[in-house]
N, CA, C and O of each residue as an XYZ file, in Angstrom:
528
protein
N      10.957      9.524     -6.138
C      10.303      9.177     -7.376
C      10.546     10.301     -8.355
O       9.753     11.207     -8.101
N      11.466     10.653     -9.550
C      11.790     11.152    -10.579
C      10.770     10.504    -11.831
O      10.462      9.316    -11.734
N      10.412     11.071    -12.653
C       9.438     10.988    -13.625
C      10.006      9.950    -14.413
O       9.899      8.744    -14.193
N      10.883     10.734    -15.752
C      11.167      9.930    -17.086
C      11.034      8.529    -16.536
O      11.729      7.907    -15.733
N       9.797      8.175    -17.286
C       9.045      6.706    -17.324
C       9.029      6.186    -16.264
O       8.425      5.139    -16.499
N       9.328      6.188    -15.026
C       9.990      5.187    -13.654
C       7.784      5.087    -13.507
O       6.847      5.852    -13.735
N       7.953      3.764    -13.039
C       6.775      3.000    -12.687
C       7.115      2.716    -11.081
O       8.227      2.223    -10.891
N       6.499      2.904    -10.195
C       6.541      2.658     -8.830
C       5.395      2.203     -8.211
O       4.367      2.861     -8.050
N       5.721      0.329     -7.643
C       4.963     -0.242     -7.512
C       4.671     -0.117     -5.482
O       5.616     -0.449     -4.767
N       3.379      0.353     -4.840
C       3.703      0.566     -3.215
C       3.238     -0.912     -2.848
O       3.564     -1.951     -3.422
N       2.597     -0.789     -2.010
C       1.896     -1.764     -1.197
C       1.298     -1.471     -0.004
O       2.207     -1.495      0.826
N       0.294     -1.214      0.519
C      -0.556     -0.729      1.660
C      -1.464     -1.933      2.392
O      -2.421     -2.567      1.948
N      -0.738     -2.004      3.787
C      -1.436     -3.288      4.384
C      -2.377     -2.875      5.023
O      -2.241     -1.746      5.496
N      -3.463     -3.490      5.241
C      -4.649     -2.752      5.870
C      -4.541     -3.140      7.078
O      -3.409     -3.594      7.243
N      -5.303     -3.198      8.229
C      -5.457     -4.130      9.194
C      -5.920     -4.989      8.961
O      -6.619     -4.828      7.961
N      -5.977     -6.484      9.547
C      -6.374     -7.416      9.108
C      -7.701     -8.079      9.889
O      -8.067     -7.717     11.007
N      -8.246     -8.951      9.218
C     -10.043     -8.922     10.144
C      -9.506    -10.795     10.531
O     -10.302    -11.729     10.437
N      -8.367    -10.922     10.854
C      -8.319    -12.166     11.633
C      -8.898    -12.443     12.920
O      -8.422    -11.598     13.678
N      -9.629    -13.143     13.513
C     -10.124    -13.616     14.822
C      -8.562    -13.111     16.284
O      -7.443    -13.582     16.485
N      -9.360    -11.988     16.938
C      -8.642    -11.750     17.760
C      -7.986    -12.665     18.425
O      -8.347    -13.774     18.820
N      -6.305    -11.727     18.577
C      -5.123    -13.123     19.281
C      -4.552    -13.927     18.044
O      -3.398    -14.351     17.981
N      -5.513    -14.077     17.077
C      -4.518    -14.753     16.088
C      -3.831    -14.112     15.351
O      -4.155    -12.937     15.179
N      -2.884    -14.538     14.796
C      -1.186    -14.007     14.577
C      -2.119    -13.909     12.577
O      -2.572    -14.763     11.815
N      -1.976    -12.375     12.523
C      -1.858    -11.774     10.792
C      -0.640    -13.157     10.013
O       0.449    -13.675     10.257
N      -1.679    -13.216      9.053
C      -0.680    -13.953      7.666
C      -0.056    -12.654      6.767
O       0.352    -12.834      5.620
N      -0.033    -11.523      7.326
C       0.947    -10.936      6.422
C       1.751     -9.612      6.947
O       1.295     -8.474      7.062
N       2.631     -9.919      7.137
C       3.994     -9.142      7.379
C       4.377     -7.737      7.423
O       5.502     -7.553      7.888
N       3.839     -6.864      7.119
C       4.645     -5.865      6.426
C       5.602     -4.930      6.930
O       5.413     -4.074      7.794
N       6.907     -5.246      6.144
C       8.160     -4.640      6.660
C       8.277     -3.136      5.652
O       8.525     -2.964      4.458
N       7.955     -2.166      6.830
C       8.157     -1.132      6.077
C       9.352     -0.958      5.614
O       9.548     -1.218      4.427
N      10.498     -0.447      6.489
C      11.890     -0.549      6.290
C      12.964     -1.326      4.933
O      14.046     -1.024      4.431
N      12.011     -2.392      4.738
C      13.198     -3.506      4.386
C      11.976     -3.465      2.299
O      12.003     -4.002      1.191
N      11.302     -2.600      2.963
C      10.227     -2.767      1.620
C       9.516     -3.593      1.266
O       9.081     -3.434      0.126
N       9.047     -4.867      2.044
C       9.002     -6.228      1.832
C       7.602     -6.234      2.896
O       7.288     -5.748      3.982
N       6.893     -7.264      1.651
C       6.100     -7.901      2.336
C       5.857     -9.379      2.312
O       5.553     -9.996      1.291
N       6.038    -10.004      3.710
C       5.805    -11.539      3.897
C       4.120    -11.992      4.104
O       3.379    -11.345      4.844
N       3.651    -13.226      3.313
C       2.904    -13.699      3.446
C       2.788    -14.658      3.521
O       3.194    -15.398      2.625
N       2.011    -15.258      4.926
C       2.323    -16.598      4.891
C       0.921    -17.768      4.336
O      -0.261    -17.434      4.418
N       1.272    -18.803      3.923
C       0.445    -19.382      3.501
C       0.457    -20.928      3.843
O       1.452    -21.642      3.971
N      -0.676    -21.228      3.943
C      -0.887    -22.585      4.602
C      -0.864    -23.849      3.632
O      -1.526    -23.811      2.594
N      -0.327    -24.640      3.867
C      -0.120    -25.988      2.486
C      -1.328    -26.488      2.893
O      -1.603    -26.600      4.088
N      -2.111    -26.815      1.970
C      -3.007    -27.684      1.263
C      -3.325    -29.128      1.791
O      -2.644    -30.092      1.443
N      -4.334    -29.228      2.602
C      -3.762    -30.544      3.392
C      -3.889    -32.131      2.087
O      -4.578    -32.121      1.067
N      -3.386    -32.803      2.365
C      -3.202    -33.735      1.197
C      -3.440    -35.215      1.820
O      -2.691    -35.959      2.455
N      -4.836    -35.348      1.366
C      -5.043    -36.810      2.151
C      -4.005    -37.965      1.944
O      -3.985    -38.770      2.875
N      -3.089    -38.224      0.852
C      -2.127    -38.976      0.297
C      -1.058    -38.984      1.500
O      -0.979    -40.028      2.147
N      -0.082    -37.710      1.912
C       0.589    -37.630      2.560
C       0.361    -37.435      4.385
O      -0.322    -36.687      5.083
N       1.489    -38.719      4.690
C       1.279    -38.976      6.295
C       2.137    -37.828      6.700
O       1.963    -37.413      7.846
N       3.314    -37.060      5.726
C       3.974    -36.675      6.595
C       3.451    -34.648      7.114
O       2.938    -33.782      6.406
N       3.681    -34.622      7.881
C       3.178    -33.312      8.321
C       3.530    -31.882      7.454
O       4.693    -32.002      7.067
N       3.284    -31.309      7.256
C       3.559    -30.244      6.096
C       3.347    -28.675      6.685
O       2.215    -28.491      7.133
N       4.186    -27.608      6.749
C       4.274    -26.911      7.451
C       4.129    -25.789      6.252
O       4.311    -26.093      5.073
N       3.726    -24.244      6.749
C       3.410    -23.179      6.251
C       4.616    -22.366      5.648
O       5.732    -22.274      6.159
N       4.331    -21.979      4.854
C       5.162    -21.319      3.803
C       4.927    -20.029      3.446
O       3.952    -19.495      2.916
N       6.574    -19.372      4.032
C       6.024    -17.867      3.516
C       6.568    -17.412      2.556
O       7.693    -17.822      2.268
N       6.106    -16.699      1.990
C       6.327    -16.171      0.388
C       6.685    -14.100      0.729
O       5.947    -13.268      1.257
N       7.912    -13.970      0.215
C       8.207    -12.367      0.004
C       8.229    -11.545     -0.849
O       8.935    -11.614     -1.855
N       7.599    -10.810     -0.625
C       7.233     -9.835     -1.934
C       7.951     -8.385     -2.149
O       7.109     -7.610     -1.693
N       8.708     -7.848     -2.459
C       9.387     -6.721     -2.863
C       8.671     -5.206     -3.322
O       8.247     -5.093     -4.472
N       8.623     -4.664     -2.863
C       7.996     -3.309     -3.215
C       8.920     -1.788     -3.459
O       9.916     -1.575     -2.768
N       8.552     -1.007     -4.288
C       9.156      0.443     -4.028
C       9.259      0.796     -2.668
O      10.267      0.974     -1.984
N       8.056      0.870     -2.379
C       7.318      1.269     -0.223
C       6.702      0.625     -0.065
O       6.026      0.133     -0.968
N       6.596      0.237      1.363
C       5.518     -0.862      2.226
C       4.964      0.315      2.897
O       5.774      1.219      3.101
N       3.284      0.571      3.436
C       2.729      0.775      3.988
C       2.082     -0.152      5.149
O       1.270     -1.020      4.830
N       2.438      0.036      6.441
C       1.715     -0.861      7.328
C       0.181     -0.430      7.633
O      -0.281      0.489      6.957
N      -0.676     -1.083      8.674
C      -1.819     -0.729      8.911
C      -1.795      0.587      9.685
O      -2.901      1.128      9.694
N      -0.862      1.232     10.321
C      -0.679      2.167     11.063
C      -0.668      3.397     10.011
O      -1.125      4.443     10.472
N      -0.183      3.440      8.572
C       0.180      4.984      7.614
C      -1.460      4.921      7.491
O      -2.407      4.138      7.420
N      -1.046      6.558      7.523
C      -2.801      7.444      7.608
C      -2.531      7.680      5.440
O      -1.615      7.280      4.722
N      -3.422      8.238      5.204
C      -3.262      8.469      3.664
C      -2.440      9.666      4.078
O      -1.760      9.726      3.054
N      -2.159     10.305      4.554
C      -1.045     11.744      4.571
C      -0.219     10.751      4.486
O      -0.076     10.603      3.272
N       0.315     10.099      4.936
C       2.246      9.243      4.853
C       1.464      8.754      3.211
O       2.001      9.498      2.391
N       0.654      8.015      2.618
C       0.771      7.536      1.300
C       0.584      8.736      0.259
O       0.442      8.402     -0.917
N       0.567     10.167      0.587
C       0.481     10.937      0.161
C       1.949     11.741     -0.600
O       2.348     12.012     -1.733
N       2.390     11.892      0.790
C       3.892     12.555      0.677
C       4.178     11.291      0.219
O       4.156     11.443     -1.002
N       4.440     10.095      0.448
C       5.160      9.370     -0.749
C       5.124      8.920     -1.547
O       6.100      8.304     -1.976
N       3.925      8.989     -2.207
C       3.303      8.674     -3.686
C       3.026      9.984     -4.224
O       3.787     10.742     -4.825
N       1.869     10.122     -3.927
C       1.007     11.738     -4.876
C       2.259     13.054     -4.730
O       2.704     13.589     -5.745
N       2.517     13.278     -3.946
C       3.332     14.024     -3.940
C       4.412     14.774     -4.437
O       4.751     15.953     -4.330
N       5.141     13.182     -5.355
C       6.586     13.200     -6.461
C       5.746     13.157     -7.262
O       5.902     14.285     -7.729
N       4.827     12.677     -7.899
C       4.191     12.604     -8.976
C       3.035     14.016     -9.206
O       2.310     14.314    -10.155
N       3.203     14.471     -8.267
C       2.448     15.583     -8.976
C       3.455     16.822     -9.396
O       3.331     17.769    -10.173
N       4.655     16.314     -8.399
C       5.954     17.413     -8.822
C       6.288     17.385     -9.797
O       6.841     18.342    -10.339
N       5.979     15.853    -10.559
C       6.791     15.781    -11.948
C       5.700     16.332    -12.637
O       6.129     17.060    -13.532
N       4.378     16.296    -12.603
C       3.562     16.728    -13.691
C       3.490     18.228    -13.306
O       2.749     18.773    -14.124
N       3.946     19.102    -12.417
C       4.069     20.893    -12.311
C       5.113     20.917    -12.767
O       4.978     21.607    -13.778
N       6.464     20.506    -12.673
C       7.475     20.787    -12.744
C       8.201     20.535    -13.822
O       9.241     21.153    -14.046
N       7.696     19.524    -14.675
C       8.070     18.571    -15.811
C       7.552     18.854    -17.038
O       8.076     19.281    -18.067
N       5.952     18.410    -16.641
C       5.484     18.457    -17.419
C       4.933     17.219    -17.759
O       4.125     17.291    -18.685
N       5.131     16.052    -17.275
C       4.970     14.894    -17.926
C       3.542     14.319    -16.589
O       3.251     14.554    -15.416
N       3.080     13.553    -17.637
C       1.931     12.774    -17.530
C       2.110     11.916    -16.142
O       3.128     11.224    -16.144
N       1.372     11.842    -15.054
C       2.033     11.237    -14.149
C      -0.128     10.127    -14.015
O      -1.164     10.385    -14.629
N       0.174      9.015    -12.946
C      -1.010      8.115    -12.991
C      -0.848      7.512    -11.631
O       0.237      6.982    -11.390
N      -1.943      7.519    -10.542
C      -1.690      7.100     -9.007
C      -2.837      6.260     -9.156
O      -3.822      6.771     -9.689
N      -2.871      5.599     -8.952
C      -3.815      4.334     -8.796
C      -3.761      3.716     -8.105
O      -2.660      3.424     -7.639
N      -5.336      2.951     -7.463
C      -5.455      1.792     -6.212
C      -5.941      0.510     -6.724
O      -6.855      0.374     -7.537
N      -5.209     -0.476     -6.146
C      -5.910     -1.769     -6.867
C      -5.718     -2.650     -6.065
O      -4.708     -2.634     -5.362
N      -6.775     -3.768     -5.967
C      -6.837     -5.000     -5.103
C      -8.245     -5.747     -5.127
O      -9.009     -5.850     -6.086
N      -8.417     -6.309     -3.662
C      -9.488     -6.878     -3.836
C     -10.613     -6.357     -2.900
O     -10.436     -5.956     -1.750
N     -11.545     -6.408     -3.421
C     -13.208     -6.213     -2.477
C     -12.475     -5.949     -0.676
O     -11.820     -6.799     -0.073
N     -12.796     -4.712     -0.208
C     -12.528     -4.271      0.629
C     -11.681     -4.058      1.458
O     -11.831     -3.694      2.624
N     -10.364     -4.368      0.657
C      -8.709     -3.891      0.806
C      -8.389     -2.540      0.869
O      -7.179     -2.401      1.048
N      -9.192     -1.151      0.770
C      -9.460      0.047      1.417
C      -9.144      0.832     -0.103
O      -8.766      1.967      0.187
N      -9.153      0.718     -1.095
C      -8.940      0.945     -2.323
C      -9.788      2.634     -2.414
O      -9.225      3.642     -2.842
N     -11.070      2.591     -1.958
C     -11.645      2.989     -2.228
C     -11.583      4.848     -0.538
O     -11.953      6.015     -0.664
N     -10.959      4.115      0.680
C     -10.196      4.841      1.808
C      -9.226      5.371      1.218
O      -9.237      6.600      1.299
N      -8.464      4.976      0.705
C      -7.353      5.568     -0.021
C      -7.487      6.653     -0.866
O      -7.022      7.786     -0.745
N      -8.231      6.141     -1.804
C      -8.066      7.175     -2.914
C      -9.081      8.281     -2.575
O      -8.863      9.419     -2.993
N     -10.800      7.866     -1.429
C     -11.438      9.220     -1.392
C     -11.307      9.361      0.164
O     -11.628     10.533      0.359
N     -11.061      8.895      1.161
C     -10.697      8.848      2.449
C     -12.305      8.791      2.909
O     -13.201      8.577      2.092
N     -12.550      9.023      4.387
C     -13.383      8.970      5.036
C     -14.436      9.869      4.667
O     -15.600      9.603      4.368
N     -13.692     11.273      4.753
C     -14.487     12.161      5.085
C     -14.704     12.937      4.115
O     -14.890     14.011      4.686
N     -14.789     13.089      3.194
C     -15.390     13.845      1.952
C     -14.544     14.926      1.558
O     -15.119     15.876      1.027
N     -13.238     14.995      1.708
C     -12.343     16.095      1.651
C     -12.251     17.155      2.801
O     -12.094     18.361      2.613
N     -12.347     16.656      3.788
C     -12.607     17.766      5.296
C     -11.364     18.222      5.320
O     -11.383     19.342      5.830
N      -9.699     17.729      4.852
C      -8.911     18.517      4.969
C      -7.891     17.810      6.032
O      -6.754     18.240      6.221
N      -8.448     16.646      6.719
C      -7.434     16.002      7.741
C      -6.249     14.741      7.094
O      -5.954     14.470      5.930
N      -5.938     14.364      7.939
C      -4.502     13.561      7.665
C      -4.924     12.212      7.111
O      -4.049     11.465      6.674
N      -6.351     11.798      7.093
C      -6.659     10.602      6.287
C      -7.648     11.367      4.838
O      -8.479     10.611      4.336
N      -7.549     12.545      4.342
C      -8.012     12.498      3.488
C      -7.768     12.109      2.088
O      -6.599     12.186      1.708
N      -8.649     11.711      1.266
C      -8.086     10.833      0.591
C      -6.878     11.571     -0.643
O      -6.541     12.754     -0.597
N      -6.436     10.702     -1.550
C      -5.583     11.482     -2.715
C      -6.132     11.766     -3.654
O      -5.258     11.898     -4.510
N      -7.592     12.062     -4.308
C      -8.009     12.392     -4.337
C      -7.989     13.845     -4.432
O      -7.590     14.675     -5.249
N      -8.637     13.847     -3.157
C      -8.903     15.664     -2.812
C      -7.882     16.223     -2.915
O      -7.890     17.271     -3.561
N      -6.271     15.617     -2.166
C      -5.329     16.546     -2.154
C      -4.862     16.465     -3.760
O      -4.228     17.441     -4.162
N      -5.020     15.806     -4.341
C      -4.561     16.467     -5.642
C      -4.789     17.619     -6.366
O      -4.053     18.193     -7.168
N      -6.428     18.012     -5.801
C      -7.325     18.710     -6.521
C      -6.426     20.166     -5.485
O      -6.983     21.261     -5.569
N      -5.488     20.110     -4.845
C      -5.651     21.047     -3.780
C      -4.133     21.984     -4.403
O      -3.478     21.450     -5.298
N      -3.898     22.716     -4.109
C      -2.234     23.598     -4.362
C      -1.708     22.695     -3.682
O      -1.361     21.708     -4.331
N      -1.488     22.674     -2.402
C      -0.476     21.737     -1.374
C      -0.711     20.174     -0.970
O      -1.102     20.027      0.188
N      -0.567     19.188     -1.603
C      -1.184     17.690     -1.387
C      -0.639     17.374     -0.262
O      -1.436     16.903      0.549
N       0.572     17.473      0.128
C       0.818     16.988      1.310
C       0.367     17.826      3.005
O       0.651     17.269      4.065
């Protein structure tokens, strides 16, 4: 991540609160940057014929799976962006967004109140000399 203007969109999958044994509706391919989600068609009293689930792919800068601690979303987010604002000079902006208890709030202040470990949030390490 280099500064002049570049916008970098991540994606962080949480674990998912599906009924144990059942198979997650969403994907996330760290590697390939991509996240699949699958989604269920609409059942349609009109139609006899059977209608099957549809997955939809989504493209990202980085995929985060449920396994990255905030240290991995650290070094690869907060990290370039705070280099560009020591090093640059320029205005840099890390932000969490989603919905009601998508970890928005794990992320950015972590668990533990800034104790200094590998899930603390970004946040604290910003406030710190060394974020990563």
């Amino acid at each position: 991540m280099s500064g002049s203007g570049d916008t970098r969109v991540v994606c962080r999958v949480r674990p998912s609160r599906v009924d144990a044994g059942a198979a997650s509706p969403v994907d996330a391919r760290v590697d390939a940057r991509e996240v699949h989600v699958v989604t269920a068609p609409s059942p349609s009293p009109s139609s006899a014929s059977s209608q099957h689930a549809a997955t939809t792919a989504f493209a990202f800068d980085a995929v985060f799976d449920a396994r990255a601690s905030n240290g991995d979303v650290a070094r690869a987010c907060l990290a370039p962006a705070l280099d560009d604002v020591c090093d640059r000079g320029v205005n840099a902006t890390v932000m969490a967004y989603g919905q009601s208890g998508a970890g928005k709030t794990h992320t950015m202040e972590g668990p533990g109140g800034g104790a200094g470990g590998d899930d603390d949030g970004l946040i604290s390490r910003a406030s710190r000399a060394n974020p990563r």
